[in-house]
JSON list of C-alpha atoms in Angstrom, two decimals:
[
{"chain": "A", "resi": 13, "resn": "UNK", "atom": "CA", "xyz": [-12.52, 17.72, -8.90]},
{"chain": "A", "resi": 14, "resn": "UNK", "atom": "CA", "xyz": [-11.28, 15.62, -6.06]},
{"chain": "A", "resi": 15, "resn": "UNK", "atom": "CA", "xyz": [-14.59, 13.41, -5.77]},
{"chain": "A", "resi": 16, "resn": "UNK", "atom": "CA", "xyz": [-14.37, 12.61, -9.53]},
{"chain": "A", "resi": 17, "resn": "UNK", "atom": "CA", "xyz": [-10.72, 11.75, -8.84]},
{"chain": "A", "resi": 18, "resn": "UNK", "atom": "CA", "xyz": [-11.32, 9.56, -5.53]},
{"chain": "A", "resi": 19, "resn": "UNK", "atom": "CA", "xyz": [-14.10, 7.52, -7.21]},
{"chain": "A", "resi": 20, "resn": "UNK", "atom": "CA", "xyz": [-11.57, 6.93, -10.24]},
{"chain": "A", "resi": 21, "resn": "UNK", "atom": "CA", "xyz": [-8.97, 5.50, -7.77]},
{"chain": "A", "resi": 22, "resn": "UNK", "atom": "CA", "xyz": [-11.92, 3.48, -6.18]},
{"chain": "A", "resi": 23, "resn": "UNK", "atom": "CA", "xyz": [-12.77, 2.15, -9.64]},
{"chain": "A", "resi": 24, "resn": "UNK", "atom": "CA", "xyz": [-9.00, 1.19, -10.20]},
{"chain": "A", "resi": 25, "resn": "UNK", "atom": "CA", "xyz": [-8.80, -0.67, -6.94]},
{"chain": "A", "resi": 26, "resn": "UNK", "atom": "CA", "xyz": [-11.96, -2.56, -8.01]},
{"chain": "A", "resi": 27, "resn": "UNK", "atom": "CA", "xyz": [-10.75, -3.82, -10.88]},
{"chain": "A", "resi": 28, "resn": "UNK", "atom": "CA", "xyz": [-8.63, -7.03, -11.52]},
{"chain": "A", "resi": 29, "resn": "UNK", "atom": "CA", "xyz": [-5.17, -5.69, -11.47]},
{"chain": "A", "resi": 30, "resn": "UNK", "atom": "CA", "xyz": [-1.93, -7.01, -9.67]},
{"chain": "A", "resi": 31, "resn": "UNK", "atom": "CA", "xyz": [-0.88, -5.67, -6.42]},
{"chain": "A", "resi": 32, "resn": "UNK", "atom": "CA", "xyz": [1.88, -3.39, -7.80]},
{"chain": "A", "resi": 33, "resn": "UNK", "atom": "CA", "xyz": [-0.76, -0.84, -9.38]},
{"chain": "A", "resi": 34, "resn": "UNK", "atom": "CA", "xyz": [-2.86, -1.30, -6.11]},
{"chain": "A", "resi": 35, "resn": "UNK", "atom": "CA", "xyz": [0.22, -0.42, -3.92]},
{"chain": "A", "resi": 36, "resn": "UNK", "atom": "CA", "xyz": [0.22, 2.71, -6.04]},
{"chain": "A", "resi": 37, "resn": "UNK", "atom": "CA", "xyz": [-3.32, 3.59, -6.02]},
{"chain": "A", "resi": 38, "resn": "UNK", "atom": "CA", "xyz": [-3.39, 2.86, -2.37]},
{"chain": "A", "resi": 39, "resn": "UNK", "atom": "CA", "xyz": [-0.53, 5.28, -1.69]},
{"chain": "A", "resi": 40, "resn": "UNK", "atom": "CA", "xyz": [-2.23, 8.13, -3.78]},
{"chain": "A", "resi": 41, "resn": "UNK", "atom": "CA", "xyz": [-5.61, 7.58, -1.93]},
{"chain": "A", "resi": 42, "resn": "UNK", "atom": "CA", "xyz": [-3.43, 7.59, 1.43]},
{"chain": "A", "resi": 43, "resn": "UNK", "atom": "CA", "xyz": [-2.08, 10.99, 0.31]},
{"chain": "A", "resi": 44, "resn": "UNK", "atom": "CA", "xyz": [-5.50, 12.30, -0.16]},
{"chain": "A", "resi": 45, "resn": "UNK", "atom": "CA", "xyz": [-6.87, 11.27, 3.02]},
{"chain": "A", "resi": 46, "resn": "UNK", "atom": "CA", "xyz": [-3.64, 12.51, 4.67]},
{"chain": "A", "resi": 47, "resn": "UNK", "atom": "CA", "xyz": [-3.61, 16.17, 3.04]},
{"chain": "A", "resi": 48, "resn": "UNK", "atom": "CA", "xyz": [-7.33, 16.74, 1.88]},
{"chain": "A", "resi": 49, "resn": "UNK", "atom": "CA", "xyz": [-9.33, 16.61, 4.79]},
{"chain": "A", "resi": 50, "resn": "UNK", "atom": "CA", "xyz": [-12.23, 16.50, 2.47]},
{"chain": "A", "resi": 51, "resn": "UNK", "atom": "CA", "xyz": [-11.45, 13.29, 1.09]},
{"chain": "A", "resi": 52, "resn": "UNK", "atom": "CA", "xyz": [-12.32, 11.80, 4.39]},
{"chain": "A", "resi": 53, "resn": "UNK", "atom": "CA", "xyz": [-16.07, 13.02, 3.96]},
{"chain": "A", "resi": 54, "resn": "UNK", "atom": "CA", "xyz": [-16.28, 10.93, 0.74]},
{"chain": "A", "resi": 55, "resn": "UNK", "atom": "CA", "xyz": [-15.30, 7.60, 2.29]},
{"chain": "A", "resi": 56, "resn": "UNK", "atom": "CA", "xyz": [-18.73, 5.67, 2.11]},
{"chain": "A", "resi": 57, "resn": "UNK", "atom": "CA", "xyz": [-19.38, 2.25, 3.63]},
{"chain": "A", "resi": 58, "resn": "UNK", "atom": "CA", "xyz": [-18.45, 0.53, 0.13]},
{"chain": "A", "resi": 59, "resn": "UNK", "atom": "CA", "xyz": [-15.11, 2.24, 0.56]},
{"chain": "A", "resi": 60, "resn": "UNK", "atom": "CA", "xyz": [-14.77, 1.00, 3.98]},
{"chain": "A", "resi": 61, "resn": "UNK", "atom": "CA", "xyz": [-15.67, -2.62, 2.80]},
{"chain": "A", "resi": 62, "resn": "UNK", "atom": "CA", "xyz": [-12.94, -2.35, -0.01]},
{"chain": "A", "resi": 63, "resn": "UNK", "atom": "CA", "xyz": [-10.49, -1.17, 2.64]},
{"chain": "A", "resi": 64, "resn": "UNK", "atom": "CA", "xyz": [-11.24, -3.87, 4.94]},
{"chain": "A", "resi": 65, "resn": "UNK", "atom": "CA", "xyz": [-11.19, -6.55, 2.24]},
{"chain": "A", "resi": 66, "resn": "UNK", "atom": "CA", "xyz": [-7.70, -5.41, 1.30]},
{"chain": "A", "resi": 67, "resn": "UNK", "atom": "CA", "xyz": [-6.72, -5.58, 4.61]},
{"chain": "A", "resi": 68, "resn": "UNK", "atom": "CA", "xyz": [-8.08, -9.46, 5.13]},
{"chain": "A", "resi": 69, "resn": "UNK", "atom": "CA", "xyz": [-7.08, -10.86, 1.93]},
{"chain": "A", "resi": 70, "resn": "UNK", "atom": "CA", "xyz": [-4.68, -13.46, 1.67]},
{"chain": "A", "resi": 71, "resn": "UNK", "atom": "CA", "xyz": [-1.15, -12.46, 1.35]},
{"chain": "A", "resi": 72, "resn": "UNK", "atom": "CA", "xyz": [0.27, -13.11, -2.32]},
{"chain": "A", "resi": 73, "resn": "UNK", "atom": "CA", "xyz": [3.80, -14.24, -2.28]},
{"chain": "A", "resi": 74, "resn": "UNK", "atom": "CA", "xyz": [3.67, -12.84, -5.79]},
{"chain": "A", "resi": 75, "resn": "UNK", "atom": "CA", "xyz": [3.11, -9.60, -4.91]},
{"chain": "A", "resi": 76, "resn": "UNK", "atom": "CA", "xyz": [5.65, -9.47, -2.28]},
{"chain": "A", "resi": 77, "resn": "UNK", "atom": "CA", "xyz": [6.35, -6.07, -1.23]},
{"chain": "A", "resi": 78, "resn": "UNK", "atom": "CA", "xyz": [3.83, -4.52, -3.32]},
{"chain": "A", "resi": 79, "resn": "UNK", "atom": "CA", "xyz": [1.17, -7.01, -1.27]},
{"chain": "A", "resi": 80, "resn": "UNK", "atom": "CA", "xyz": [2.46, -5.50, 1.92]},
{"chain": "A", "resi": 81, "resn": "UNK", "atom": "CA", "xyz": [2.52, -2.08, 0.90]},
{"chain": "A", "resi": 82, "resn": "UNK", "atom": "CA", "xyz": [-1.02, -2.12, -0.21]},
{"chain": "A", "resi": 83, "resn": "UNK", "atom": "CA", "xyz": [-1.91, -3.52, 3.19]},
{"chain": "A", "resi": 84, "resn": "UNK", "atom": "CA", "xyz": [-0.06, -0.97, 5.07]},
{"chain": "A", "resi": 85, "resn": "UNK", "atom": "CA", "xyz": [-1.45, 1.74, 3.05]},
{"chain": "A", "resi": 86, "resn": "UNK", "atom": "CA", "xyz": [-5.09, 0.43, 3.75]},
{"chain": "A", "resi": 87, "resn": "UNK", "atom": "CA", "xyz": [-4.32, -0.18, 7.45]},
{"chain": "A", "resi": 88, "resn": "UNK", "atom": "CA", "xyz": [-2.81, 3.45, 7.70]},
{"chain": "A", "resi": 89, "resn": "UNK", "atom": "CA", "xyz": [-6.11, 4.79, 5.71]},
{"chain": "A", "resi": 90, "resn": "UNK", "atom": "CA", "xyz": [-8.24, 2.99, 8.41]},
{"chain": "A", "resi": 91, "resn": "UNK", "atom": "CA", "xyz": [-6.41, 4.38, 11.12]},
{"chain": "A", "resi": 92, "resn": "UNK", "atom": "CA", "xyz": [-6.77, 7.79, 9.82]},
{"chain": "A", "resi": 93, "resn": "UNK", "atom": "CA", "xyz": [-10.56, 7.49, 9.06]},
{"chain": "A", "resi": 94, "resn": "UNK", "atom": "CA", "xyz": [-10.75, 6.11, 12.62]},
{"chain": "A", "resi": 95, "resn": "UNK", "atom": "CA", "xyz": [-9.55, 9.38, 14.36]},
{"chain": "A", "resi": 96, "resn": "UNK", "atom": "CA", "xyz": [-12.59, 10.78, 13.38]},
{"chain": "A", "resi": 97, "resn": "UNK", "atom": "CA", "xyz": [-16.03, 10.24, 15.17]},
{"chain": "A", "resi": 98, "resn": "UNK", "atom": "CA", "xyz": [-17.64, 7.17, 14.07]},
{"chain": "A", "resi": 99, "resn": "UNK", "atom": "CA", "xyz": [-20.18, 4.22, 15.47]},
{"chain": "A", "resi": 100, "resn": "UNK", "atom": "CA", "xyz": [-19.23, 1.55, 17.33]},
{"chain": "A", "resi": 101, "resn": "UNK", "atom": "CA", "xyz": [-20.46, -0.95, 14.86]},
{"chain": "A", "resi": 102, "resn": "UNK", "atom": "CA", "xyz": [-17.95, 0.58, 12.52]},
{"chain": "A", "resi": 103, "resn": "UNK", "atom": "CA", "xyz": [-15.04, 0.23, 15.11]},
{"chain": "A", "resi": 104, "resn": "UNK", "atom": "CA", "xyz": [-16.07, -3.41, 15.86]},
{"chain": "A", "resi": 105, "resn": "UNK", "atom": "CA", "xyz": [-15.75, -4.26, 12.08]},
{"chain": "A", "resi": 106, "resn": "UNK", "atom": "CA", "xyz": [-12.57, -2.40, 11.54]},
{"chain": "A", "resi": 107, "resn": "UNK", "atom": "CA", "xyz": [-11.12, -3.66, 14.92]},
{"chain": "A", "resi": 108, "resn": "UNK", "atom": "CA", "xyz": [-12.11, -7.19, 13.90]},
{"chain": "A", "resi": 109, "resn": "UNK", "atom": "CA", "xyz": [-10.37, -6.78, 10.58]},
{"chain": "A", "resi": 110, "resn": "UNK", "atom": "CA", "xyz": [-7.01, -5.74, 12.10]},
{"chain": "A", "resi": 111, "resn": "UNK", "atom": "CA", "xyz": [-6.96, -8.48, 14.72]},
{"chain": "A", "resi": 112, "resn": "UNK", "atom": "CA", "xyz": [-7.73, -10.87, 11.70]},
{"chain": "A", "resi": 113, "resn": "UNK", "atom": "CA", "xyz": [-4.53, -9.61, 9.84]},
{"chain": "A", "resi": 114, "resn": "UNK", "atom": "CA", "xyz": [-2.53, -9.70, 13.12]},
{"chain": "A", "resi": 115, "resn": "UNK", "atom": "CA", "xyz": [-3.53, -13.40, 13.25]},
{"chain": "A", "resi": 116, "resn": "UNK", "atom": "CA", "xyz": [-2.83, -14.19, 9.62]},
{"chain": "A", "resi": 117, "resn": "UNK", "atom": "CA", "xyz": [-0.19, -16.34, 8.27]},
{"chain": "A", "resi": 118, "resn": "UNK", "atom": "CA", "xyz": [2.00, -13.55, 7.27]},
{"chain": "A", "resi": 119, "resn": "UNK", "atom": "CA", "xyz": [1.90, -11.81, 10.69]},
{"chain": "A", "resi": 120, "resn": "UNK", "atom": "CA", "xyz": [1.38, -14.67, 12.82]},
{"chain": "A", "resi": 121, "resn": "UNK", "atom": "CA", "xyz": [3.44, -14.90, 16.06]},
{"chain": "A", "resi": 122, "resn": "UNK", "atom": "CA", "xyz": [3.16, -18.55, 16.40]},
{"chain": "A", "resi": 123, "resn": "UNK", "atom": "CA", "xyz": [5.16, -19.07, 13.09]},
{"chain": "A", "resi": 124, "resn": "UNK", "atom": "CA", "xyz": [8.58, -18.60, 14.04]},
{"chain": "A", "resi": 125, "resn": "UNK", "atom": "CA", "xyz": [10.16, -20.98, 11.51]},
{"chain": "A", "resi": 126, "resn": "UNK", "atom": "CA", "xyz": [10.24, -18.58, 8.55]},
{"chain": "A", "resi": 127, "resn": "UNK", "atom": "CA", "xyz": [13.06, -19.61, 6.34]},
{"chain": "A", "resi": 128, "resn": "UNK", "atom": "CA", "xyz": [12.64, -16.45, 4.55]},
{"chain": "A", "resi": 129, "resn": "UNK", "atom": "CA", "xyz": [13.61, -13.77, 6.23]},
{"chain": "A", "resi": 130, "resn": "UNK", "atom": "CA", "xyz": [12.27, -11.25, 4.06]},
{"chain": "A", "resi": 131, "resn": "UNK", "atom": "CA", "xyz": [8.90, -12.60, 4.71]},
{"chain": "A", "resi": 132, "resn": "UNK", "atom": "CA", "xyz": [9.53, -12.11, 8.54]},
{"chain": "A", "resi": 133, "resn": "UNK", "atom": "CA", "xyz": [10.48, -8.33, 7.75]},
{"chain": "A", "resi": 134, "resn": "UNK", "atom": "CA", "xyz": [7.39, -8.24, 5.73]},
{"chain": "A", "resi": 135, "resn": "UNK", "atom": "CA", "xyz": [5.48, -9.63, 8.45]},
{"chain": "A", "resi": 136, "resn": "UNK", "atom": "CA", "xyz": [7.10, -7.10, 11.29]},
{"chain": "A", "resi": 137, "resn": "UNK", "atom": "CA", "xyz": [6.09, -4.08, 8.57]},
{"chain": "A", "resi": 138, "resn": "UNK", "atom": "CA", "xyz": [2.38, -5.18, 8.66]},
{"chain": "A", "resi": 139, "resn": "UNK", "atom": "CA", "xyz": [2.22, -5.93, 12.58]},
{"chain": "A", "resi": 140, "resn": "UNK", "atom": "CA", "xyz": [4.06, -2.61, 13.07]},
{"chain": "A", "resi": 141, "resn": "UNK", "atom": "CA", "xyz": [1.26, -0.84, 11.20]},
{"chain": "A", "resi": 142, "resn": "UNK", "atom": "CA", "xyz": [-1.45, -2.66, 13.24]},
{"chain": "A", "resi": 143, "resn": "UNK", "atom": "CA", "xyz": [-0.29, -1.86, 16.34]},
{"chain": "A", "resi": 144, "resn": "UNK", "atom": "CA", "xyz": [0.33, 1.85, 15.72]},
{"chain": "A", "resi": 145, "resn": "UNK", "atom": "CA", "xyz": [-3.21, 1.88, 14.57]},
{"chain": "A", "resi": 146, "resn": "UNK", "atom": "CA", "xyz": [-4.69, 0.08, 17.38]},
{"chain": "A", "resi": 147, "resn": "UNK", "atom": "CA", "xyz": [-2.62, 1.98, 19.87]},
{"chain": "A", "resi": 148, "resn": "UNK", "atom": "CA", "xyz": [-4.01, 5.32, 18.34]},
{"chain": "A", "resi": 149, "resn": "UNK", "atom": "CA", "xyz": [-7.62, 4.05, 18.08]},
{"chain": "A", "resi": 150, "resn": "UNK", "atom": "CA", "xyz": [-7.91, 2.97, 21.68]},
{"chain": "A", "resi": 151, "resn": "UNK", "atom": "CA", "xyz": [-5.25, 5.18, 23.38]},
{"chain": "A", "resi": 152, "resn": "UNK", "atom": "CA", "xyz": [-7.32, 8.35, 23.52]},
{"chain": "A", "resi": 153, "resn": "UNK", "atom": "CA", "xyz": [-10.29, 9.53, 25.78]},
{"chain": "A", "resi": 154, "resn": "UNK", "atom": "CA", "xyz": [-12.71, 8.94, 23.07]},
{"chain": "A", "resi": 155, "resn": "UNK", "atom": "CA", "xyz": [-12.02, 5.60, 22.18]},
{"chain": "A", "resi": 156, "resn": "UNK", "atom": "CA", "xyz": [-14.48, 2.86, 22.03]},
{"chain": "A", "resi": 157, "resn": "UNK", "atom": "CA", "xyz": [-13.79, 1.34, 25.39]},
{"chain": "A", "resi": 158, "resn": "UNK", "atom": "CA", "xyz": [-16.65, -1.47, 24.81]},
{"chain": "A", "resi": 159, "resn": "UNK", "atom": "CA", "xyz": [-15.14, -2.56, 21.43]},
{"chain": "A", "resi": 160, "resn": "UNK", "atom": "CA", "xyz": [-11.63, -2.58, 23.19]},
{"chain": "A", "resi": 161, "resn": "UNK", "atom": "CA", "xyz": [-13.06, -5.05, 26.00]},
{"chain": "A", "resi": 162, "resn": "UNK", "atom": "CA", "xyz": [-15.21, -7.16, 23.63]},
{"chain": "A", "resi": 163, "resn": "UNK", "atom": "CA", "xyz": [-12.62, -7.65, 21.30]},
{"chain": "A", "resi": 164, "resn": "UNK", "atom": "CA", "xyz": [-9.78, -8.34, 23.86]},
{"chain": "A", "resi": 165, "resn": "UNK", "atom": "CA", "xyz": [-7.46, -5.81, 22.50]},
{"chain": "A", "resi": 166, "resn": "UNK", "atom": "CA", "xyz": [-5.02, -6.21, 25.50]},
{"chain": "A", "resi": 167, "resn": "UNK", "atom": "CA", "xyz": [-5.02, -9.53, 25.37]},
{"chain": "A", "resi": 168, "resn": "UNK", "atom": "CA", "xyz": [-4.01, -9.50, 21.56]},
{"chain": "A", "resi": 169, "resn": "UNK", "atom": "CA", "xyz": [-1.19, -7.30, 22.65]},
{"chain": "A", "resi": 170, "resn": "UNK", "atom": "CA", "xyz": [0.02, -9.62, 25.26]},
{"chain": "A", "resi": 171, "resn": "UNK", "atom": "CA", "xyz": [0.08, -12.20, 22.98]},
{"chain": "A", "resi": 172, "resn": "UNK", "atom": "CA", "xyz": [1.76, -11.05, 20.05]},
{"chain": "A", "resi": 173, "resn": "UNK", "atom": "CA", "xyz": [4.38, -9.01, 21.67]},
{"chain": "A", "resi": 174, "resn": "UNK", "atom": "CA", "xyz": [6.88, -11.83, 22.46]},
{"chain": "A", "resi": 175, "resn": "UNK", "atom": "CA", "xyz": [6.55, -12.87, 18.77]},
{"chain": "A", "resi": 176, "resn": "UNK", "atom": "CA", "xyz": [6.99, -9.38, 17.40]},
{"chain": "A", "resi": 177, "resn": "UNK", "atom": "CA", "xyz": [10.03, -8.92, 19.63]},
{"chain": "A", "resi": 178, "resn": "UNK", "atom": "CA", "xyz": [11.50, -12.12, 18.25]},
{"chain": "A", "resi": 179, "resn": "UNK", "atom": "CA", "xyz": [10.84, -11.35, 14.82]},
{"chain": "A", "resi": 180, "resn": "UNK", "atom": "CA", "xyz": [12.76, -7.77, 15.36]},
{"chain": "A", "resi": 181, "resn": "UNK", "atom": "CA", "xyz": [15.73, -9.87, 16.60]},
{"chain": "A", "resi": 182, "resn": "UNK", "atom": "CA", "xyz": [15.66, -12.32, 13.82]},
{"chain": "A", "resi": 183, "resn": "UNK", "atom": "CA", "xyz": [15.51, -9.20, 10.96]},
{"chain": "A", "resi": 184, "resn": "UNK", "atom": "CA", "xyz": [18.47, -7.15, 12.51]},
{"chain": "A", "resi": 185, "resn": "UNK", "atom": "CA", "xyz": [20.69, -8.17, 9.36]},
{"chain": "A", "resi": 186, "resn": "UNK", "atom": "CA", "xyz": [18.20, -7.24, 7.01]},
{"chain": "A", "resi": 187, "resn": "UNK", "atom": "CA", "xyz": [16.68, -4.16, 8.42]},
{"chain": "A", "resi": 188, "resn": "UNK", "atom": "CA", "xyz": [17.61, -0.63, 8.63]},
{"chain": "A", "resi": 189, "resn": "UNK", "atom": "CA", "xyz": [18.66, 0.99, 12.06]},
{"chain": "A", "resi": 190, "resn": "UNK", "atom": "CA", "xyz": [15.66, 3.46, 11.40]},
{"chain": "A", "resi": 191, "resn": "UNK", "atom": "CA", "xyz": [13.34, 0.26, 11.15]},
{"chain": "A", "resi": 192, "resn": "UNK", "atom": "CA", "xyz": [14.64, -1.27, 14.25]},
{"chain": "A", "resi": 193, "resn": "UNK", "atom": "CA", "xyz": [14.25, 1.85, 16.18]},
{"chain": "A", "resi": 194, "resn": "UNK", "atom": "CA", "xyz": [10.75, 2.21, 15.04]},
{"chain": "A", "resi": 195, "resn": "UNK", "atom": "CA", "xyz": [9.76, -1.32, 15.89]},
{"chain": "A", "resi": 196, "resn": "UNK", "atom": "CA", "xyz": [11.55, -1.42, 19.35]},
{"chain": "A", "resi": 197, "resn": "UNK", "atom": "CA", "xyz": [9.80, 1.69, 20.34]},
{"chain": "A", "resi": 198, "resn": "UNK", "atom": "CA", "xyz": [6.35, -0.01, 18.91]},
{"chain": "A", "resi": 199, "resn": "UNK", "atom": "CA", "xyz": [7.07, -3.12, 21.29]},
{"chain": "A", "resi": 200, "resn": "UNK", "atom": "CA", "xyz": [7.73, -0.57, 24.23]},
{"chain": "A", "resi": 201, "resn": "UNK", "atom": "CA", "xyz": [4.72, 1.35, 23.59]},
{"chain": "A", "resi": 202, "resn": "UNK", "atom": "CA", "xyz": [2.53, -1.96, 23.17]},
{"chain": "A", "resi": 203, "resn": "UNK", "atom": "CA", "xyz": [3.92, -3.31, 26.47]},
{"chain": "A", "resi": 204, "resn": "UNK", "atom": "CA", "xyz": [2.96, -0.11, 28.43]}
]
């Protein structure tokens, strides 16, 4: 049952469909990983490669919110999977993909000339998800300290935090109070 359903979802993700259906499929996959612990054991290297590809693929403006939702779902799935014991090599690949997305044009902290406030808001959503996952991955006693140092996670936090805070201020008019509180809490946690 679960195995077959999971692999049907993976097949749907591997096909050439637009970001809308992919956003919905990744939402179902995330729900399965959260609520069916057995689903975490079915994830193999091909699925990991697929998730990392979803995270690192270029932002698709036509997909807009669906593209952002798909990326956030993939980032959350990676975070859930990395909460389980895993080798340093996998950790390094995941960390590299997350940092690449953090530096990407959509979530770049150096591009403060976003005329489109919705794009700035979407950027914040992705950055928030990445920062949360990285804090979870490296905040515990069982974290991969070697990867943390090699990938300069602390340096990335220090470099992206000022831009993250500027974007929070920039999107005040287009964001809910809950979003602002969440983003400000993330910024506070990153600064610790």
